[in-house]
JSON list of C-alpha atoms in Angstrom, two decimals:
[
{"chain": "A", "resi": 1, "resn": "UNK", "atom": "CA", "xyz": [0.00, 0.00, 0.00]},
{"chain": "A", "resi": 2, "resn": "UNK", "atom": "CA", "xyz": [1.19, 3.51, -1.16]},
{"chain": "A", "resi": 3, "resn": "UNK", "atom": "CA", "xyz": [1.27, 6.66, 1.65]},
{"chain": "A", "resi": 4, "resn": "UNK", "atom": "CA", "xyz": [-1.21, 7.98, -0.42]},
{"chain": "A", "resi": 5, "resn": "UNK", "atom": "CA", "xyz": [-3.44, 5.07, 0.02]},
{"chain": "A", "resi": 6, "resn": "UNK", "atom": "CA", "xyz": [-2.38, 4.77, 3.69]},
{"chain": "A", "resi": 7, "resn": "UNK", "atom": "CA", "xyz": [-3.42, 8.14, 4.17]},
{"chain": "A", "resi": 8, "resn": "UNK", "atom": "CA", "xyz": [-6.66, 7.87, 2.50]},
{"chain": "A", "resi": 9, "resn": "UNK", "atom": "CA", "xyz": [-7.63, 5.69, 5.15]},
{"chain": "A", "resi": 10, "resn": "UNK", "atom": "CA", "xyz": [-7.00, 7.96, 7.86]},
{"chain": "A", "resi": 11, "resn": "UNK", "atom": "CA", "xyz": [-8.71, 10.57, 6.45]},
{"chain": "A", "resi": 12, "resn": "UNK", "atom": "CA", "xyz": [-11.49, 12.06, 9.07]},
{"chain": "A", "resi": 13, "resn": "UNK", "atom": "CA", "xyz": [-13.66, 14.79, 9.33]},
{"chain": "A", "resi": 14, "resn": "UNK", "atom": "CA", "xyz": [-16.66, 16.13, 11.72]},
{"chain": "A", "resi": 15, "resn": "UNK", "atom": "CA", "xyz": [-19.50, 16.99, 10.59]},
{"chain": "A", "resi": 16, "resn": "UNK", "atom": "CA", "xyz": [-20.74, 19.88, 13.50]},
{"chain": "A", "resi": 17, "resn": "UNK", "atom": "CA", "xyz": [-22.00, 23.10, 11.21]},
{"chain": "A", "resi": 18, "resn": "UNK", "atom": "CA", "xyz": [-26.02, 22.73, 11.18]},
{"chain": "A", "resi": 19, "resn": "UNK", "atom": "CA", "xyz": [-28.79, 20.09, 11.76]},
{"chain": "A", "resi": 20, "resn": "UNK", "atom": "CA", "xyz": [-31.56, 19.22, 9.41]},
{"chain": "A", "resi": 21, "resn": "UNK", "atom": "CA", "xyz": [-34.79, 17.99, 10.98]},
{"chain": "A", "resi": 22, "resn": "UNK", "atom": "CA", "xyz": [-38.68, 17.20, 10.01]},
{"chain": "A", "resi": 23, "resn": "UNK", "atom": "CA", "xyz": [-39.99, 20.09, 11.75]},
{"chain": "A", "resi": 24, "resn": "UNK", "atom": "CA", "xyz": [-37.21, 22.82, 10.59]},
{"chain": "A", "resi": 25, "resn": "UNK", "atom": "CA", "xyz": [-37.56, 21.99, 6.50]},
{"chain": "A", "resi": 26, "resn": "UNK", "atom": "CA", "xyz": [-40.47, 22.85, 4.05]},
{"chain": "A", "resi": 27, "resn": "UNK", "atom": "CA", "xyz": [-42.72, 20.37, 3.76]},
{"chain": "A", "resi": 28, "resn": "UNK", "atom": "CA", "xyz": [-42.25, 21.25, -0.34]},
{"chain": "A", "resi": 29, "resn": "UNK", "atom": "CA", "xyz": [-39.05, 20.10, -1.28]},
{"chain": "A", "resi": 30, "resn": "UNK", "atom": "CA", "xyz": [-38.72, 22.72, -3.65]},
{"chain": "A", "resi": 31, "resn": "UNK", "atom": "CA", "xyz": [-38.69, 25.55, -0.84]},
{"chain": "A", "resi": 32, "resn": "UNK", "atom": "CA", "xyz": [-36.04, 23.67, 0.88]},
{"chain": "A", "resi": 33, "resn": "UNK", "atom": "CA", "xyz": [-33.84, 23.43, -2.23]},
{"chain": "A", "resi": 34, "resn": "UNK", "atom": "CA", "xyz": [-34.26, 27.11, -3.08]},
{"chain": "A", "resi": 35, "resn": "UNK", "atom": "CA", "xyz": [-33.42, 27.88, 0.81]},
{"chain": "A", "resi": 36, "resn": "UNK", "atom": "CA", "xyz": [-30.16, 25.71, 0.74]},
{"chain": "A", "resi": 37, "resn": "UNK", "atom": "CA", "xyz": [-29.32, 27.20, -2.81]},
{"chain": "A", "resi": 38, "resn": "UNK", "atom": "CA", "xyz": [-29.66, 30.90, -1.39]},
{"chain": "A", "resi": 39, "resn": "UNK", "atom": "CA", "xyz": [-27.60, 29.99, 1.50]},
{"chain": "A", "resi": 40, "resn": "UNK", "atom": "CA", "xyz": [-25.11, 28.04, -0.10]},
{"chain": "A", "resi": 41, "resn": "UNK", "atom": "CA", "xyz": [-24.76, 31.61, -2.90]},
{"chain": "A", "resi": 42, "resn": "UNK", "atom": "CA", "xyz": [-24.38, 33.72, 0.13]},
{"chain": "A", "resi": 43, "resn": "UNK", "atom": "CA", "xyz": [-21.54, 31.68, 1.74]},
{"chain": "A", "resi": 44, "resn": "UNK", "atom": "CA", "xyz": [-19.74, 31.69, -1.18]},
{"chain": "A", "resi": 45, "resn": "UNK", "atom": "CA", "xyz": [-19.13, 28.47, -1.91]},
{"chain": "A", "resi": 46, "resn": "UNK", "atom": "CA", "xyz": [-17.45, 27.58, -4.83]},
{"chain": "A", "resi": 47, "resn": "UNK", "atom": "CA", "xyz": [-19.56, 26.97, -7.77]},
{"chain": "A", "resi": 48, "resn": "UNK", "atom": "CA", "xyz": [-23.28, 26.66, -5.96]},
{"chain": "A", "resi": 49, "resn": "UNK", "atom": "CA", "xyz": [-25.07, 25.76, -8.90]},
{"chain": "A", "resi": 50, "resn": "UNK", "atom": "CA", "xyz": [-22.94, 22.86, -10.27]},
{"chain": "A", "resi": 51, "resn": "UNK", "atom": "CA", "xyz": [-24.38, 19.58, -10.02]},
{"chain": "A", "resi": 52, "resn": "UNK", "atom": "CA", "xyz": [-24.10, 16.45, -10.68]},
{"chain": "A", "resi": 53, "resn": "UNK", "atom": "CA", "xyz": [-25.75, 14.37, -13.42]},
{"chain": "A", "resi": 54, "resn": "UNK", "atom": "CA", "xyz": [-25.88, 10.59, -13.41]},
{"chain": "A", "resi": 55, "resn": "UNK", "atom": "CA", "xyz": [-27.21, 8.85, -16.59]},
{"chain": "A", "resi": 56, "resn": "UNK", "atom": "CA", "xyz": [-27.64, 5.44, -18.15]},
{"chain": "A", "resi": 57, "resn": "UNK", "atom": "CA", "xyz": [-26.96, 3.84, -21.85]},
{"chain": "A", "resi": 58, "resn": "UNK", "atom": "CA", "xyz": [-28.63, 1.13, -23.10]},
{"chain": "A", "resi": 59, "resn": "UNK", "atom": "CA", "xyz": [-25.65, -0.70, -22.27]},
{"chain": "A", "resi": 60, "resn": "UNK", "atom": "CA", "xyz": [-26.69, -0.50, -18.35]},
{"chain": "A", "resi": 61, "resn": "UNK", "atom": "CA", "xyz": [-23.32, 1.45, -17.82]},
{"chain": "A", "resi": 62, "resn": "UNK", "atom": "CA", "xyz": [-23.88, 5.15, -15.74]},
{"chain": "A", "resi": 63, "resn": "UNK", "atom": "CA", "xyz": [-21.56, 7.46, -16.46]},
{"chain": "A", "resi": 64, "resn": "UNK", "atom": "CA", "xyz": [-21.42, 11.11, -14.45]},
{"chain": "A", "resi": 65, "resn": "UNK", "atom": "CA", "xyz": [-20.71, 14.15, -15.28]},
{"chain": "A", "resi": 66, "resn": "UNK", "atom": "CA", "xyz": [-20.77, 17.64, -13.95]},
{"chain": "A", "resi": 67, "resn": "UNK", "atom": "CA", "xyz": [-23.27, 20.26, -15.47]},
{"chain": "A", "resi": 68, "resn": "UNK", "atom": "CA", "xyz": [-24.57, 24.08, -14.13]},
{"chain": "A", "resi": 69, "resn": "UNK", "atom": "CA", "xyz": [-28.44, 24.18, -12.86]},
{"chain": "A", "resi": 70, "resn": "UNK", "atom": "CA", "xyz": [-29.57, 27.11, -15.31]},
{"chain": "A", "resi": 71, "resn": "UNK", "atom": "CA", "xyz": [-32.84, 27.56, -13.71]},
{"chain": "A", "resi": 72, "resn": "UNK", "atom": "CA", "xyz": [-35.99, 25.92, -11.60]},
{"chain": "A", "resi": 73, "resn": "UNK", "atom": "CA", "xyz": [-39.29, 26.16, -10.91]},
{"chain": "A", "resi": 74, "resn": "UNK", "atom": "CA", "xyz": [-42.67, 23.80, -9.88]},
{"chain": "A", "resi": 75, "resn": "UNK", "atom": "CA", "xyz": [-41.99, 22.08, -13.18]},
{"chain": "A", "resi": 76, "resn": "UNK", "atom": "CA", "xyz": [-38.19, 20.67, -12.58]},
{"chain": "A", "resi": 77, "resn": "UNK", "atom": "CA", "xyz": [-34.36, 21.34, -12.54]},
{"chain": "A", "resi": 78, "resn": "UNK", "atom": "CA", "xyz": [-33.23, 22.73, -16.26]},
{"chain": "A", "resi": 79, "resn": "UNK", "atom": "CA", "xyz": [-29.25, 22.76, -17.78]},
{"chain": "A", "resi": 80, "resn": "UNK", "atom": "CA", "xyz": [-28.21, 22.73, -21.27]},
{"chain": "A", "resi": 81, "resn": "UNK", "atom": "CA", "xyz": [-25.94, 21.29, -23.23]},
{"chain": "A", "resi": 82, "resn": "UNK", "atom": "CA", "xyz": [-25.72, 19.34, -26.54]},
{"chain": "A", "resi": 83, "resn": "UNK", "atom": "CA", "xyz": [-28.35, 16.99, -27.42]},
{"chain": "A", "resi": 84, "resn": "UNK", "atom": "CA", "xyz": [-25.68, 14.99, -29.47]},
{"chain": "A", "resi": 85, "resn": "UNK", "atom": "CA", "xyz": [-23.12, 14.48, -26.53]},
{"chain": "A", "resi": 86, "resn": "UNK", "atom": "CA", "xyz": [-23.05, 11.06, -24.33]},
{"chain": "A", "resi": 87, "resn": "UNK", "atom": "CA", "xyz": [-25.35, 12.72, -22.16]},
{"chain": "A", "resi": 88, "resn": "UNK", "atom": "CA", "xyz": [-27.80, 13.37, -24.77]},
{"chain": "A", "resi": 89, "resn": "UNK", "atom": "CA", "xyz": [-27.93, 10.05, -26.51]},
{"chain": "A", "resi": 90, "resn": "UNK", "atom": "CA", "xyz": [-28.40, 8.27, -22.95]},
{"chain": "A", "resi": 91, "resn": "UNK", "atom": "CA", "xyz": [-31.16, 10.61, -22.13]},
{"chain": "A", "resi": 92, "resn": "UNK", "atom": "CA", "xyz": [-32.54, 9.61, -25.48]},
{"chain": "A", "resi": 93, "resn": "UNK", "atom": "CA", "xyz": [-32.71, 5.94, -24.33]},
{"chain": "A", "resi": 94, "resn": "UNK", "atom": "CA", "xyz": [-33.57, 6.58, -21.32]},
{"chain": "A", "resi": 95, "resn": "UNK", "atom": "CA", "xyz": [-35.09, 9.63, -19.56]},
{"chain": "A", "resi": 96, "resn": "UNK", "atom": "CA", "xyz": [-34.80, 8.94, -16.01]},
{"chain": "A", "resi": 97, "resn": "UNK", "atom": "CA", "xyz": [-31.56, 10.28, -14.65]},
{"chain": "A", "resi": 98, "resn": "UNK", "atom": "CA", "xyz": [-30.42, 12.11, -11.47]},
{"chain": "A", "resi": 99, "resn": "UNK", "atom": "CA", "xyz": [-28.92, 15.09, -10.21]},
{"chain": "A", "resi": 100, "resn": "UNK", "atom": "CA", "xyz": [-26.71, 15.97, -6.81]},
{"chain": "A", "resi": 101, "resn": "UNK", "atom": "CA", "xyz": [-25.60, 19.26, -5.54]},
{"chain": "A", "resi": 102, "resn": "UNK", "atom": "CA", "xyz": [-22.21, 18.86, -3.10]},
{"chain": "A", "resi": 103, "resn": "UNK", "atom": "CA", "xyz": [-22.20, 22.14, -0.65]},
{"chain": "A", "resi": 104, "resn": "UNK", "atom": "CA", "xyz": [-19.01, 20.73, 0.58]},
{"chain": "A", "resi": 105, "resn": "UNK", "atom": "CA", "xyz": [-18.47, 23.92, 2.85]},
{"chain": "A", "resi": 106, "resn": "UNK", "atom": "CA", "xyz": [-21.74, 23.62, 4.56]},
{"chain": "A", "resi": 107, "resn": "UNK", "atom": "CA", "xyz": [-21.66, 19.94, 4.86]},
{"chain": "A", "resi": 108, "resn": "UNK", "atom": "CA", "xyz": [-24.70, 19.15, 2.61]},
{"chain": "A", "resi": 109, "resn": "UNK", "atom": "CA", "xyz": [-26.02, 17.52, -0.24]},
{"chain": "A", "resi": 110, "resn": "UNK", "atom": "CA", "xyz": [-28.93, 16.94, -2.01]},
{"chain": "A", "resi": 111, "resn": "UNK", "atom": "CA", "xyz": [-30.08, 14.45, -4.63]},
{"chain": "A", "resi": 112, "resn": "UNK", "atom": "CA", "xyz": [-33.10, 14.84, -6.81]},
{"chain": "A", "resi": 113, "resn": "UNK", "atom": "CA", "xyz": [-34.21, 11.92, -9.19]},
{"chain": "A", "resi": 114, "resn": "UNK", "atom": "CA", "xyz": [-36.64, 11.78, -11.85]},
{"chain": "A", "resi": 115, "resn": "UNK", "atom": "CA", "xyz": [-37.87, 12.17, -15.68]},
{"chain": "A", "resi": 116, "resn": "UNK", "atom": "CA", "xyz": [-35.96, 14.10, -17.97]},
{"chain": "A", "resi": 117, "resn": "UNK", "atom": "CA", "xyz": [-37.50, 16.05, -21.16]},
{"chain": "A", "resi": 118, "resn": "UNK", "atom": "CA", "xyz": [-36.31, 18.94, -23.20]},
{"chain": "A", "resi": 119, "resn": "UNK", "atom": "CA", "xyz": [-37.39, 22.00, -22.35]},
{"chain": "A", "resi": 120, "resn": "UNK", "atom": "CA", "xyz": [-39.25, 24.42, -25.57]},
{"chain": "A", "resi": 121, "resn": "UNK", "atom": "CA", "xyz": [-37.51, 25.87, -28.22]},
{"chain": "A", "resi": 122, "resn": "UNK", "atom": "CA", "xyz": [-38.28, 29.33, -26.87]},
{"chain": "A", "resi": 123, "resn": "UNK", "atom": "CA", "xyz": [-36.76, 28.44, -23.51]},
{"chain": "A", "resi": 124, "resn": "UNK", "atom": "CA", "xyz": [-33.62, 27.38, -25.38]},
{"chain": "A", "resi": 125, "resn": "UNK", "atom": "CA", "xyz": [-33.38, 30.07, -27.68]},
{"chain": "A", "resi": 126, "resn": "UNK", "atom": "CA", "xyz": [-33.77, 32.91, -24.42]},
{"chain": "A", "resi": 127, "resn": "UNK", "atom": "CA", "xyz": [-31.21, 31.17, -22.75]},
{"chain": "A", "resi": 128, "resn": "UNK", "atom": "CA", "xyz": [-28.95, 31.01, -25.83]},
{"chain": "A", "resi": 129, "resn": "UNK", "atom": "CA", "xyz": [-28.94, 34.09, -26.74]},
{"chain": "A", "resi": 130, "resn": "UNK", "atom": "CA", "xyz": [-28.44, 35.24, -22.87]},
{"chain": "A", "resi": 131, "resn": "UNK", "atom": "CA", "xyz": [-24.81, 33.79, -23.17]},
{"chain": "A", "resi": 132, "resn": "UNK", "atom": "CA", "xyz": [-21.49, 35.49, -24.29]},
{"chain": "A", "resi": 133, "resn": "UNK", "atom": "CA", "xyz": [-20.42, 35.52, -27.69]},
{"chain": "A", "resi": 134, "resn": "UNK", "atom": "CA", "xyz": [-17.70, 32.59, -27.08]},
{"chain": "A", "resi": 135, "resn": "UNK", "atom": "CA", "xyz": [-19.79, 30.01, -25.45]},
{"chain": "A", "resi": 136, "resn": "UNK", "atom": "CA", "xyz": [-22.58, 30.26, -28.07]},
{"chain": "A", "resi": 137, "resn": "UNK", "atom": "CA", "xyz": [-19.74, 29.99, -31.05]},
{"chain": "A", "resi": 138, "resn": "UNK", "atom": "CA", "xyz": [-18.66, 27.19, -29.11]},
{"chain": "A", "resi": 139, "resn": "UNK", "atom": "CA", "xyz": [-21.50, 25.62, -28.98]},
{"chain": "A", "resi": 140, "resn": "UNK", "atom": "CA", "xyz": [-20.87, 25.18, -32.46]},
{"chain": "A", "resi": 141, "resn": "UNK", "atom": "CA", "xyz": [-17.81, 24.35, -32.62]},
{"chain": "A", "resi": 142, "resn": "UNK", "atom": "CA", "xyz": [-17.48, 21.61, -30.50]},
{"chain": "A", "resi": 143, "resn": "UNK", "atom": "CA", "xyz": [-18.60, 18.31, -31.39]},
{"chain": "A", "resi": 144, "resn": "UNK", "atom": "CA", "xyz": [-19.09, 17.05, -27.47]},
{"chain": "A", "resi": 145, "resn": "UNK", "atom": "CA", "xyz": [-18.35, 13.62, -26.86]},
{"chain": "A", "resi": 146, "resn": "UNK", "atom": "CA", "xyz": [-16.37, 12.57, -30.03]},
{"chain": "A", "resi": 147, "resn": "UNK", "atom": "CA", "xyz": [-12.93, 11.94, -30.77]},
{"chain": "A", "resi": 148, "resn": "UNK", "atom": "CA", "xyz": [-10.88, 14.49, -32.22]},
{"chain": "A", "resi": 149, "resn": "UNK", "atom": "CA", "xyz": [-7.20, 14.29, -33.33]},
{"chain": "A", "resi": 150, "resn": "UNK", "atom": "CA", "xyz": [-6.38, 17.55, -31.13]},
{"chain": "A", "resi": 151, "resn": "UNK", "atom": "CA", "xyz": [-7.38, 20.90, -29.79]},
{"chain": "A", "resi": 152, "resn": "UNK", "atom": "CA", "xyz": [-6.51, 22.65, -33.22]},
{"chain": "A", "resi": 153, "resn": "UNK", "atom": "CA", "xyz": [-10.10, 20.87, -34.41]},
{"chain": "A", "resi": 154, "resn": "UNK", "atom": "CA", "xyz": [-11.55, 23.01, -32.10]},
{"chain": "A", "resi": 155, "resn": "UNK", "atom": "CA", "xyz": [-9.98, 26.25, -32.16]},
{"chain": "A", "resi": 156, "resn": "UNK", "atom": "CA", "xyz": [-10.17, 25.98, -36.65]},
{"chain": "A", "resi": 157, "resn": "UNK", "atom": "CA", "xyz": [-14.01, 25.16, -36.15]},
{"chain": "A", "resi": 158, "resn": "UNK", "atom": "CA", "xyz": [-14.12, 28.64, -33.75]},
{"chain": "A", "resi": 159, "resn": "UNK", "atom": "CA", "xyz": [-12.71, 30.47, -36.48]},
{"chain": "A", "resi": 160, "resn": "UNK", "atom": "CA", "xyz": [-14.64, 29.54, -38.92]},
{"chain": "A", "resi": 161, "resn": "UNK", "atom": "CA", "xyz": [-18.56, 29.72, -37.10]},
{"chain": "A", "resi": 162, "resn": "UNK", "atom": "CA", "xyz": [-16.83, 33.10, -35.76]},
{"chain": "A", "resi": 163, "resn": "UNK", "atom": "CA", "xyz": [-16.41, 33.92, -39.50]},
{"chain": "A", "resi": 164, "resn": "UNK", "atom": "CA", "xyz": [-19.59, 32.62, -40.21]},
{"chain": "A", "resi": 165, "resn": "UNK", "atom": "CA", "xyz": [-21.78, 34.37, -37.98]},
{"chain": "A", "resi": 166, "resn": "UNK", "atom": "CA", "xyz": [-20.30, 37.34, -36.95]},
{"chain": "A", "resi": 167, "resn": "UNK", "atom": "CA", "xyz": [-21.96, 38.73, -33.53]},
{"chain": "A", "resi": 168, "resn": "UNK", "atom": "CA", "xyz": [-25.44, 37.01, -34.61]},
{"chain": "A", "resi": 169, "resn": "UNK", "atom": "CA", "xyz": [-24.63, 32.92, -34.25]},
{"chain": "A", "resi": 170, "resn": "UNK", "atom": "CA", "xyz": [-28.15, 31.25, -34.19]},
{"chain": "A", "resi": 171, "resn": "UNK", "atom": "CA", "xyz": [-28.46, 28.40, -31.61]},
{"chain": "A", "resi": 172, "resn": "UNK", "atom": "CA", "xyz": [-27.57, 25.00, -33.05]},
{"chain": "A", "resi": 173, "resn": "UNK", "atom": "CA", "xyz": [-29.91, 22.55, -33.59]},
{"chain": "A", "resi": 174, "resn": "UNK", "atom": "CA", "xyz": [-28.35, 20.13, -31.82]},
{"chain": "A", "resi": 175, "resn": "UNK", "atom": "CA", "xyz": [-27.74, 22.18, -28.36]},
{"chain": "A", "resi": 176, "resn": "UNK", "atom": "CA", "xyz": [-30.65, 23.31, -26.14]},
{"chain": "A", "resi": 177, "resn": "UNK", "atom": "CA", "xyz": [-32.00, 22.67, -22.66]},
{"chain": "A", "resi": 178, "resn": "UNK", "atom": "CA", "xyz": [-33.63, 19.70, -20.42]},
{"chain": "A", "resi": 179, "resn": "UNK", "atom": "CA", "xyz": [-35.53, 19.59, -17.90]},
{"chain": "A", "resi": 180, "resn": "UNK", "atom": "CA", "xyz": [-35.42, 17.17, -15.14]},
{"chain": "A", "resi": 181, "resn": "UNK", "atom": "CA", "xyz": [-39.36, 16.84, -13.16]},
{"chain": "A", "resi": 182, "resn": "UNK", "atom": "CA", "xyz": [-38.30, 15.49, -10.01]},
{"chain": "A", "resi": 183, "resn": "UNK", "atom": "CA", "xyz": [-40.12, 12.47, -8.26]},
{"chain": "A", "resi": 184, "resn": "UNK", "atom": "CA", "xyz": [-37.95, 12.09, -5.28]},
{"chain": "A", "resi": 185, "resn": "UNK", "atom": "CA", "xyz": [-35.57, 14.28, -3.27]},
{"chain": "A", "resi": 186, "resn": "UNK", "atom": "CA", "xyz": [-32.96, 13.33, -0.78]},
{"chain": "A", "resi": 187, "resn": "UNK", "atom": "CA", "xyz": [-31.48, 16.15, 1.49]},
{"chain": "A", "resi": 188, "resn": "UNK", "atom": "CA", "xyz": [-28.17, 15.59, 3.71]},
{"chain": "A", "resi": 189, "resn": "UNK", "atom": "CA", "xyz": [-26.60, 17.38, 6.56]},
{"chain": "A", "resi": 190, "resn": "UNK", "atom": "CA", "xyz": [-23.61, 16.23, 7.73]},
{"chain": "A", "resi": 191, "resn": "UNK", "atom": "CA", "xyz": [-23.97, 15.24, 11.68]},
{"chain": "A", "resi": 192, "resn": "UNK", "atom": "CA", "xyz": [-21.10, 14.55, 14.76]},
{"chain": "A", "resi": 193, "resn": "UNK", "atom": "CA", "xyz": [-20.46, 11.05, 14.86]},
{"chain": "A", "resi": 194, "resn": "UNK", "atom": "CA", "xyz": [-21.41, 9.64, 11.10]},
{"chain": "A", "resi": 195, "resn": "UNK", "atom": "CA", "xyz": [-25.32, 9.89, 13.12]},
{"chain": "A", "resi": 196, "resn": "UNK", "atom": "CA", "xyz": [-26.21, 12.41, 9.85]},
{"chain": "A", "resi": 197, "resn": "UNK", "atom": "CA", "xyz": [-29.63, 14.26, 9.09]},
{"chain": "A", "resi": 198, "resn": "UNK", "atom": "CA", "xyz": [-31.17, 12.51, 6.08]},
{"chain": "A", "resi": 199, "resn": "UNK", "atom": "CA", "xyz": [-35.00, 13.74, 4.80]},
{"chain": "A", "resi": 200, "resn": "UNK", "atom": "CA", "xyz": [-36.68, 12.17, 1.78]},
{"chain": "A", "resi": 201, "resn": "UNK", "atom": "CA", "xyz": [-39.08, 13.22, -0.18]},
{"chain": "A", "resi": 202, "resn": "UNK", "atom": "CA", "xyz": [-40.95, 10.86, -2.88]},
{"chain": "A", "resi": 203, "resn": "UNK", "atom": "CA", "xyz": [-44.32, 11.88, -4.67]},
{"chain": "A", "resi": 204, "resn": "UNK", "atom": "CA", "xyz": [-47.01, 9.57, -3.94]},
{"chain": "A", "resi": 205, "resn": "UNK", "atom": "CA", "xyz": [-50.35, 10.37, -5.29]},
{"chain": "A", "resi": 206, "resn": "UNK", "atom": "CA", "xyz": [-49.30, 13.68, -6.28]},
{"chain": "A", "resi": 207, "resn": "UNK", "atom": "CA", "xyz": [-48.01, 14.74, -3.10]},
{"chain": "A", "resi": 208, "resn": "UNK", "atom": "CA", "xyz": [-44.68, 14.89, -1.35]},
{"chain": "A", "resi": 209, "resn": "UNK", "atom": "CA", "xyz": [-44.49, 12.48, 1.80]},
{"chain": "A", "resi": 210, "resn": "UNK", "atom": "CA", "xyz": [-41.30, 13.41, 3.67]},
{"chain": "A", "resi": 211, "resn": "UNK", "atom": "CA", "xyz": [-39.72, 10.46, 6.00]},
{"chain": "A", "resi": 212, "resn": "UNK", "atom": "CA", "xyz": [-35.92, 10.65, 7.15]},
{"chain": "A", "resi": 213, "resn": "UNK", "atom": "CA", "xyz": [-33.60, 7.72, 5.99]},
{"chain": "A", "resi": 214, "resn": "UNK", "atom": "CA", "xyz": [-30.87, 6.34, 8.07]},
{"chain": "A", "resi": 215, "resn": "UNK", "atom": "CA", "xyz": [-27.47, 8.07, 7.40]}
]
């Protein structure tokens, strides 16, 4: 065994910074989200609104991969990216995915799970067109998720939509939003002694029952 490893193993930490219990959370998980989001943008925390996205292929293999929460509401979680990408072609196969948020600094997580669909064309085209000049040529230019020979493929590809359109790039037809409609929340506050707050949430005749898990 390496040091590394060795010291993996002795690797603590205590969880003292906040509690999480049935009577002090919103019996909507959607309010309780929003209030751990707001708190998590006030403490500064790096990067509040990445997330986590867990997908599967028809092969039965999940794969992960780390994507920003663009916005939320009664009818789900939404990000974007492009349909084409590994992502999109699992979501294709299969809509059900799932999402976690890692507040590290404030000792919390959440996990929401549930269908995914794409969001309208008008939602995608706002957004789009809300983002800087670079990202939306690079939306473009990239071809996510496929092999390229090297990073020249990209940066030639720039040029060229940059060439092409100017200030004015219309979104591809292959990027745009989804939209995940959550049937079941988890919520996780880190608690002394590994004995750690844990409140589910799963719809159940089209209402949220709320029941704490063991940690």
């Amino acid at each position: 065994m390496t040091d590394t490893a060795r010291h993996l193993a002795q690797l603590r930490k205590s969880y003292e910074r906040a509690e999480l219990s049935e009577t002090h959370s919103h019996a909507d998980p959607l309010k309780q989200f929003e209030l751990w989001l707001e708190e998590a943008i006030r403490a500064e925390v790096p990067e509040p609104n990445a997330m986590t996205l867990a997908t599967v292929g028809a092969d039965l293999r999940p794969s992960t991969r780390v994507v920003l929460i663009k916005g939320y509401d009664a009818r789900g979680i939404v990000w974007y990216t492009n349909y084409l990408s590994r992502k999109g072609q699992e979501l294709a196969g299969n809509p059900y995915a799932a999402l976690q948020f890692h507040w590290v600094e404030l000792e919390r997580v959440v996990r929401i799970e549930g269908v995914v669909e794409k969001v309208s064309a008008e939602e995608s085209d706002a957004y789009f067109h809300s983002r800087p000049l670079d990202s939306r040529i690079g939306a473009w230019a990239s071809p996510q998720s496929e092999v390229i020979p090297d990073r020249s493929v990209l940066v030639t590809a720039a040029a060229r939509y940059g060439a092409k359109f100017l200030l004015n790039p219309p979104r591809p037809p292959h990027w745009g939003g989804y939209r995940l409609k959550p049937d079941q929340w988890q919520f996780w506050q880190g608690r002394k002694s590994r004995l750690h707050d844990r409140l589910r949430y799963r719809l159940a005749n089209g209402a949220w029952v709320r029941e704490r898990l063991a940690p």
